Short mmCIF file of C-alpha atoms in Angstrom, two decimals:
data_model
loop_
_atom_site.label_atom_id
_atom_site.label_comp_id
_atom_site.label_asym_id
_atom_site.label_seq_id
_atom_site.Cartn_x
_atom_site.Cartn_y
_atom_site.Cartn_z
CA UNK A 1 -12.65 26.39 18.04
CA UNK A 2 -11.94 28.56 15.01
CA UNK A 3 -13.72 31.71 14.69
CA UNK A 4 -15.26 30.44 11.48
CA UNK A 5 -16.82 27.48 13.42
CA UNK A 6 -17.64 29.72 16.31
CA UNK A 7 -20.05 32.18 13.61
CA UNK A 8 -21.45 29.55 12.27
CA UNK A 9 -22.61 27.82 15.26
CA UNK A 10 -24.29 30.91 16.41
CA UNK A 11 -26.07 31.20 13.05
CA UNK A 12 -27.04 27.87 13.74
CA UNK A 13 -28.98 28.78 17.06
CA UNK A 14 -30.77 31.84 15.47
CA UNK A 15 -32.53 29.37 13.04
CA UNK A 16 -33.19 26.72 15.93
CA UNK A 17 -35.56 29.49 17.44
CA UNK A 18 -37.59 29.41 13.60
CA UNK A 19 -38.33 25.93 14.16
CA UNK A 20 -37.80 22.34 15.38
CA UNK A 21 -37.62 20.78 11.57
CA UNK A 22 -34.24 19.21 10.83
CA UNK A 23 -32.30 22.05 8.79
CA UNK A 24 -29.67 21.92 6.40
CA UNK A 25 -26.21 20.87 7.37
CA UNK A 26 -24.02 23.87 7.25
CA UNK A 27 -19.60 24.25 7.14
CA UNK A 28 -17.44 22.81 4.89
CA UNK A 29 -16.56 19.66 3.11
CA UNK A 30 -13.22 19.70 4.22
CA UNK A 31 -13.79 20.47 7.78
CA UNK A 32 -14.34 17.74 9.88
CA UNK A 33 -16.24 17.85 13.82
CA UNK A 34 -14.66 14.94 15.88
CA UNK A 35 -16.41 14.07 18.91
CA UNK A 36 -14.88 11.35 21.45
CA UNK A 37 -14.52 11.71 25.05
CA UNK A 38 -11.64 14.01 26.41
CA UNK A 39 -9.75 11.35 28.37
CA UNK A 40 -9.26 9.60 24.66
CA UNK A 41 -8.65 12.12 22.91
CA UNK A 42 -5.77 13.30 25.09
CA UNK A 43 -4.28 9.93 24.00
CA UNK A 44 -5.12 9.79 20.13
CA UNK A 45 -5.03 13.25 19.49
CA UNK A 46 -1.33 13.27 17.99
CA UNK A 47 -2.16 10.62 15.95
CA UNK A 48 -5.08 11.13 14.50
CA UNK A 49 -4.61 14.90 13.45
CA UNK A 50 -0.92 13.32 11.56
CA UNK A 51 -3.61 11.05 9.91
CA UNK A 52 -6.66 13.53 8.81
CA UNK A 53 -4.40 16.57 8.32
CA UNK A 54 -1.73 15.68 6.37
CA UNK A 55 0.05 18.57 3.75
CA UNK A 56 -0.40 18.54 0.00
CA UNK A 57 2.27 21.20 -1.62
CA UNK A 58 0.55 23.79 -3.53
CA UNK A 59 1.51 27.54 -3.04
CA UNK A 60 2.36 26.01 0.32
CA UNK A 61 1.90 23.06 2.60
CA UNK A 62 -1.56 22.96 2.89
CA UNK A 63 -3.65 21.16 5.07
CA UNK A 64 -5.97 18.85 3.13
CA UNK A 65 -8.81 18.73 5.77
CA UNK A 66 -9.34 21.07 9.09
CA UNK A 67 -9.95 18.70 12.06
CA UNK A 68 -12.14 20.20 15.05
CA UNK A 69 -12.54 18.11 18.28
CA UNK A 70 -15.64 18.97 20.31
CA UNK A 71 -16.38 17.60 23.78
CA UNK A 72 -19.75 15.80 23.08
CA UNK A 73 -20.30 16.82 27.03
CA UNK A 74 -20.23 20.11 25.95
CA UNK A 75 -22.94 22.70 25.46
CA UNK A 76 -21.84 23.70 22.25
CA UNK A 77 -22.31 19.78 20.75
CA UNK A 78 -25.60 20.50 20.07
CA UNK A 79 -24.84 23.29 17.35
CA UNK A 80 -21.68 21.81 15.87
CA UNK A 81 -23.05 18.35 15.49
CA UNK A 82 -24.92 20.29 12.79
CA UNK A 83 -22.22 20.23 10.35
CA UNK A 84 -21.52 18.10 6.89
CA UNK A 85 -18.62 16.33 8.23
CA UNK A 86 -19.40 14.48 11.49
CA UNK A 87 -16.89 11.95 13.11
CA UNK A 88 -17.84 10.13 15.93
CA UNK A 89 -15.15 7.61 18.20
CA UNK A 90 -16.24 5.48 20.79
CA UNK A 91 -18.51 2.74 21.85
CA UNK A 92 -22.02 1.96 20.57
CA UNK A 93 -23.21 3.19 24.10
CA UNK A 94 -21.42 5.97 24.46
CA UNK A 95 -24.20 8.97 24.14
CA UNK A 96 -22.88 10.66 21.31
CA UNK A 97 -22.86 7.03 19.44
CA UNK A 98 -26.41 6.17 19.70
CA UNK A 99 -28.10 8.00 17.61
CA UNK A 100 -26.29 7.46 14.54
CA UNK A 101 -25.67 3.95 15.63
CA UNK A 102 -29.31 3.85 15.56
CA UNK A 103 -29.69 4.09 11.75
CA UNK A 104 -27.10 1.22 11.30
CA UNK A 105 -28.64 -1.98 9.99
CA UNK A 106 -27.46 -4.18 12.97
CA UNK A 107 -26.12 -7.09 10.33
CA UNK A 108 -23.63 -4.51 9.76
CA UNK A 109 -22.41 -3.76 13.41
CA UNK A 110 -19.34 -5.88 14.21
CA UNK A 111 -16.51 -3.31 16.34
CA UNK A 112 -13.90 -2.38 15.66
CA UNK A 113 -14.61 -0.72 12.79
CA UNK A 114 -15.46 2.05 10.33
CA UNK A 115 -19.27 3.28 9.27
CA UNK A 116 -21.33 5.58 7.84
CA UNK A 117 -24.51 7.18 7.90
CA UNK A 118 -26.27 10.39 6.50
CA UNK A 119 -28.59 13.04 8.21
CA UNK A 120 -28.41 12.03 11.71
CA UNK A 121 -28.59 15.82 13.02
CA UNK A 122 -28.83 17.76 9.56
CA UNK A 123 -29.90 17.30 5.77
CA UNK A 124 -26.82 16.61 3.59
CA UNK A 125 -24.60 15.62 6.38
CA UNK A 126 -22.18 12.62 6.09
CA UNK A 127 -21.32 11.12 9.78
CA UNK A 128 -18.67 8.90 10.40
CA UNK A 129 -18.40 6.29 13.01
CA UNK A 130 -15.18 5.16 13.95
CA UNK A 131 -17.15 2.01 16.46
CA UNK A 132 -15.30 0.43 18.71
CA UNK A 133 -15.95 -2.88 20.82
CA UNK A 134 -17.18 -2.62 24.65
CA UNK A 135 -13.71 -2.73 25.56
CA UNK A 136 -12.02 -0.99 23.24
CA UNK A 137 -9.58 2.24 23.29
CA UNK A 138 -7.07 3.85 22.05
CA UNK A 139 -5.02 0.43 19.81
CA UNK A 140 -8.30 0.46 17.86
CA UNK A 141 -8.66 3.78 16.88
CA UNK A 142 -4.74 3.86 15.76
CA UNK A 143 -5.67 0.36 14.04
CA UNK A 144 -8.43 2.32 11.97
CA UNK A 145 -6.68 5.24 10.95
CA UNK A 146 -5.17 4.55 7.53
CA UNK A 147 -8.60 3.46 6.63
CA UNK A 148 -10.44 6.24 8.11
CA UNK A 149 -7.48 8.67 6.12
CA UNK A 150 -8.34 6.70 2.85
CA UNK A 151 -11.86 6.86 3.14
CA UNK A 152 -12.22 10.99 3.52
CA UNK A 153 -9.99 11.40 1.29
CA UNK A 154 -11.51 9.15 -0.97
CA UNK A 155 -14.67 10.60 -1.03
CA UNK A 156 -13.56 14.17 -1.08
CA UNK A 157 -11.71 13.41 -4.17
CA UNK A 158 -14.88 11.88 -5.38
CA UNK A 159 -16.73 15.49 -4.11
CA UNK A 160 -14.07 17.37 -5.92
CA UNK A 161 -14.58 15.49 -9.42
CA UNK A 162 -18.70 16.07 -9.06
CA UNK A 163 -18.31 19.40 -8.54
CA UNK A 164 -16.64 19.95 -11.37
CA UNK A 165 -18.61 17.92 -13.49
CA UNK A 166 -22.01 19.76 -12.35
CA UNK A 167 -22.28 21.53 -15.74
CA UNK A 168 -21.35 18.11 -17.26
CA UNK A 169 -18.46 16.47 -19.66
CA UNK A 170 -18.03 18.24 -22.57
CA UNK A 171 -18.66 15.09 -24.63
CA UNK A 172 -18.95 16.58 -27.92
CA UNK A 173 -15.43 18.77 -27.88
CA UNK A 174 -13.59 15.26 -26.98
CA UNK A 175 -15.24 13.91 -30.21
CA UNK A 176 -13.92 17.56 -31.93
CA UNK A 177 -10.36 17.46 -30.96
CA UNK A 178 -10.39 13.57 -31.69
CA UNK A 179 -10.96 14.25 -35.16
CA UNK A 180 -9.00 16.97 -35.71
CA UNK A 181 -6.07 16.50 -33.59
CA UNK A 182 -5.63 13.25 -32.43
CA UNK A 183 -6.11 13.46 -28.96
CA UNK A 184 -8.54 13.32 -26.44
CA UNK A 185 -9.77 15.68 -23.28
CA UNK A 186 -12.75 15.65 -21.07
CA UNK A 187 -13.06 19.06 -19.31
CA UNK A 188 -16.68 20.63 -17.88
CA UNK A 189 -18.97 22.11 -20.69
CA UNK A 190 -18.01 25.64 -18.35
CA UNK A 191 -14.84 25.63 -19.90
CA UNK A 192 -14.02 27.64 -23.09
CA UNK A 193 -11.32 26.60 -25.44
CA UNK A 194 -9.40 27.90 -28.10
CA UNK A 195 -6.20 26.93 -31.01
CA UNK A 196 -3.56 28.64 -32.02
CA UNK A 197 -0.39 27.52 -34.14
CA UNK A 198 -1.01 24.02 -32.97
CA UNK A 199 -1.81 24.93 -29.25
CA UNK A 200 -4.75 24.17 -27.50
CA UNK A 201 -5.84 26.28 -24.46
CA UNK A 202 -8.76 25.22 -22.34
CA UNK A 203 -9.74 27.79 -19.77
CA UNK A 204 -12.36 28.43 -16.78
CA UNK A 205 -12.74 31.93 -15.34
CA UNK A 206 -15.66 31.99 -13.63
CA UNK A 207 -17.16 33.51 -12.05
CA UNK A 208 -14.44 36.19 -12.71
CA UNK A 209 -10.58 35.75 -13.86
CA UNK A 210 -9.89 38.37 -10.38
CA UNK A 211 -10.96 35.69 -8.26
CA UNK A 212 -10.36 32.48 -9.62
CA UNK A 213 -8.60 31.08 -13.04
CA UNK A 214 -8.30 27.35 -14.42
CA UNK A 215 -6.52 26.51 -17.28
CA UNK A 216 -5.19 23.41 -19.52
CA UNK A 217 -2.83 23.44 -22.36
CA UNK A 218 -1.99 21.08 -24.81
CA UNK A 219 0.37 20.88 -27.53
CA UNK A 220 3.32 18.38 -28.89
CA UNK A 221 6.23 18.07 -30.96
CA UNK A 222 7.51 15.55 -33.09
CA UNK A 223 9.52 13.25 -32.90
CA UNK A 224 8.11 11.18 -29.79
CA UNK A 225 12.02 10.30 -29.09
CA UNK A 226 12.97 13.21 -27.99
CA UNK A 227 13.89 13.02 -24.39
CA UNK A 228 13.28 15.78 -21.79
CA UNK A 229 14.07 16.42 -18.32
CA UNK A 230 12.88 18.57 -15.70
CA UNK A 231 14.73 21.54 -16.99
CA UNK A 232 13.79 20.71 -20.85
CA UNK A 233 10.25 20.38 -19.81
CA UNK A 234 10.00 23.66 -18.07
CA UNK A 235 12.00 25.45 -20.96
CA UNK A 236 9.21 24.37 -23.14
CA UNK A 237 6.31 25.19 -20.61
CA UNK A 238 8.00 28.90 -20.61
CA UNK A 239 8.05 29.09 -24.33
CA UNK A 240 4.19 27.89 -24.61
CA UNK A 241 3.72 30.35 -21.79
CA UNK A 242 5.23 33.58 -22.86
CA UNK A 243 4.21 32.91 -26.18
CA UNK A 244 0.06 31.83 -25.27
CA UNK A 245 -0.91 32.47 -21.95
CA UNK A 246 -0.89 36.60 -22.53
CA UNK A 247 1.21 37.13 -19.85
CA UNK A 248 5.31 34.78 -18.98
CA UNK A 249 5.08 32.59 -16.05
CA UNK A 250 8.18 32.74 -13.94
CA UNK A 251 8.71 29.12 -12.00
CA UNK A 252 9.68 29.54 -8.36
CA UNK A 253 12.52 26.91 -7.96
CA UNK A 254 12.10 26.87 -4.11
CA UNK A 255 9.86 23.46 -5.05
CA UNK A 256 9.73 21.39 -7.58
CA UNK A 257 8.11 18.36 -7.36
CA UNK A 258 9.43 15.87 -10.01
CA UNK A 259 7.40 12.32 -10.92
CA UNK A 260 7.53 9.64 -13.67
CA UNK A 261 5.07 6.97 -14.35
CA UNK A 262 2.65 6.04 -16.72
CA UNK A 263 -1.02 7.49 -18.12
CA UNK A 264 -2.94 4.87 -20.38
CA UNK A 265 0.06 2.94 -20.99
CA UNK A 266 1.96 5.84 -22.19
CA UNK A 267 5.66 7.54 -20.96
CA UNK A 268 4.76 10.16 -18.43
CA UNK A 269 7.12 12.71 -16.58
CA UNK A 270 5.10 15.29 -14.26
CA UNK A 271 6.48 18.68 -12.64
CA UNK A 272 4.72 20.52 -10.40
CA UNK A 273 5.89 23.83 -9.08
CA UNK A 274 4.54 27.29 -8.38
CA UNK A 275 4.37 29.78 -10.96
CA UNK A 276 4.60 33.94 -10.43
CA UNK A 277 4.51 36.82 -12.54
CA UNK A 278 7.98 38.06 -13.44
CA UNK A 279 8.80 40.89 -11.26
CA UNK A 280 9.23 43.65 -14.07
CA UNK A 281 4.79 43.38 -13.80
CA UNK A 282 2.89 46.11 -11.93
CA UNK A 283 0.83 43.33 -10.11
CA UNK A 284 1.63 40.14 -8.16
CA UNK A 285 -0.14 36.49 -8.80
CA UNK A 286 1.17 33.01 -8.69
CA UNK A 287 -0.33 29.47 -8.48
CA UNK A 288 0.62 25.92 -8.40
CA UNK A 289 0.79 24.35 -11.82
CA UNK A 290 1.20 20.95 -12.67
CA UNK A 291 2.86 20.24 -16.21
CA UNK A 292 3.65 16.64 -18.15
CA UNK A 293 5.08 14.87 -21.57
CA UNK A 294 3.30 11.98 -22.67
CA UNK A 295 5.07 10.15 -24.99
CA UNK A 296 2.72 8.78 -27.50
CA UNK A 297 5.31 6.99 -30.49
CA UNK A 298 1.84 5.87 -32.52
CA UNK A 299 1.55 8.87 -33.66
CA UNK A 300 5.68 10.17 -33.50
CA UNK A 301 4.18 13.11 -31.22
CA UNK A 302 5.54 14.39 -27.62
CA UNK A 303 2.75 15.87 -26.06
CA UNK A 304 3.27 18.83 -23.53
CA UNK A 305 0.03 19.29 -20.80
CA UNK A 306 -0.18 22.16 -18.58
CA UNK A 307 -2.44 22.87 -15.57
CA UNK A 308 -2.32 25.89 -13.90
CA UNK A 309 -4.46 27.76 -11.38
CA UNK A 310 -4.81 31.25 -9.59
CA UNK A 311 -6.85 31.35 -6.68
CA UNK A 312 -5.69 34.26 -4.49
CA UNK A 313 -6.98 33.43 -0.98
CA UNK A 314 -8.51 30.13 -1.29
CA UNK A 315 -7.53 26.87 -0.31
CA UNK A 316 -6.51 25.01 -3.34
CA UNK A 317 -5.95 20.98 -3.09
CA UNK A 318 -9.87 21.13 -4.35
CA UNK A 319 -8.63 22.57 -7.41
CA UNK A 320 -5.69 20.98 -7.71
CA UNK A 321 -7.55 17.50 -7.33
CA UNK A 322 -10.13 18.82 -10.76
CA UNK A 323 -6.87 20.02 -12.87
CA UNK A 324 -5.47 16.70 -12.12
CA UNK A 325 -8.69 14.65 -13.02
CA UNK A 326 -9.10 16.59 -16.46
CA UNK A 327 -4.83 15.96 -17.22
CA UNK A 328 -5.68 12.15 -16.23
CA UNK A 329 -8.52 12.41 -19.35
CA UNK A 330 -6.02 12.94 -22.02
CA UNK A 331 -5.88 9.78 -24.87
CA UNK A 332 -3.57 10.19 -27.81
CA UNK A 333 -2.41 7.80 -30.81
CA UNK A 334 -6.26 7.90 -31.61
CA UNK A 335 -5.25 8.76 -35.25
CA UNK A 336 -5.33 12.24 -36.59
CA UNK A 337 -6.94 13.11 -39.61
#
């Protein structure tokens, strides 16, 4: 058990002694409590921790959700069943099943397979049952896995976007760049924004630009034919950058994720890389950064968007997932006035 988990389990049992009411859920969104019996879990264990904890690149290869098995034999079950993010494997009579199997509506109950319920042990906790028949063992559970993979990371994406939406969509600045630029973004009233020379620079700093930094960029030349690689596109990215962000962005080379596709119908190529201050600075920072053309011909523009983030110490496929969600917003050939 990590010593994060440990501390918070004993916090836990100070406020059991306050009272028997059902408190609130406590850890994070990303961590996850698995409780099965030891024998399985020797025999799953590999398999399941490939499926819950695979890496995203960011700064690094980062774990998108921390998996912690706990013995439901064990004394400390009864604190760490307390968390947001329960996951429960076995039978419906095993004795760490039935009480969440409990709240099931039994028209739903048909093993093997995946189900949820909320507040079994705690207020604003998700568990998850992964149920399995009377006779069932370790080919189910690897049966259920993709699914069970998709469905956290489903919903955390789902978490991520919320969060960042708790101030709500800054409706009416989509309706302002619309008019007077053509395009489209929907980015969190939080964020403030600013134009210069044709670029526009959407930025979140809260709750202070030491800790934690989120910014968008958009811009475009013209013509839309003009074709760009990975090396054109990052040229350009460093010209926006040493020209707008207020201080150059060197790209570390070491990775560089390349992608093409589509967004609304529209030419995409993505890059995503890490991004440093250039050495001859008195301070250190990076991020990850995430930077595409979208090629919209309507309107005989090549649009460049750039995401970047700085979050010293903090895990960062959260924010990664929100930067994403807000470069997925962006509409062009809407007809600039």
């Amino acid at each position: 058990m990590t010593d994060r988990l440990l501390a918070s389990a004993l916090l836990f049992g100070s406020l059991l002694l306050a009272g028997c009411d059902q408190t609130g859920a406590y850890g994070d969104t990303d961590s996850i409590i698995l409780a099965t019996s030891p024998d399985l879990w020797a025999e799953i264990q590999d398999s399941v921790l490939a499926a819950l904890e695979p890496r995203v690149f960011t700064v690094r290869q980062e774990q998108t959700f921390q998996v912690t098995f706990q013995d439901p034999g064990h004394a400390d079950w009864g604190n760490l069943r307390q968390f947001k993010q329960e996951l429960l494997i076995g039978r419906a009579a095993d004795p760490w099943m039935t009480e969440a199997v409990a709240q099931l509506d039994p028209g739903e109950v048909d093993p093997p397979q995946l189900l949820q319920t909320y507040n079994v042990w705690a207020r604003g906790q998700n568990v998850t049952l992964m149920l399995l028949s009377p006779d069932g063992g370790v080919d189910e559970v690897l049966g259920l896995l993709d699914e069970l993979h998709e469905l956290f990371d489903r919903q955390f994406r789902e978490y991520a976007q919320a969060r960042m939406f708790t101030t709500g969509p800054d409706s009416a600045l989509a309706d302002t760049l619309r008019a007077e630029a053509g395009f489209s973004l929907i980015v969190p009233e939080v964020y403030y924004w600013d134009r210069m020379d044709g670029v526009y620079i959407f930025r979140n700093d809260n709750p202070d630009p030491s800790e934690l930094i989120r910014q968008i960029t958009v811009t475009w030349r013209t013509p839309a034919s003009e074709e760009l690689d990975t090396e054109g596109l990052l040229s350009w990215r460093a010209d926006v950058a040493a020209a707008y962000f207020g201080t150059p962005q060197d790209v570390d080379l070491g990775f560089v994720e390349e992608t093409t596709g589509q967004l609304d119908g529209k030419d995409m190529l993505q890059v995503q890389a890490v991004w440093e201050n250039p050495p001859e600075l008195d301070w250190p920072a990076g991020g990850p950064f995430i930077t595409r053309t979208i090629r919209c011909t309507a309107d005989d523009r090549l649009f460049l968007l750039d995401a970047w983030l700085y979050a010293p110490g903090k895990a960062k496929y959260e924010y990664m997932i929100q930067l994403e969600t807000i470069l997925d917003s962006f509409r062009c050939d809407l007809g600039a006035t």
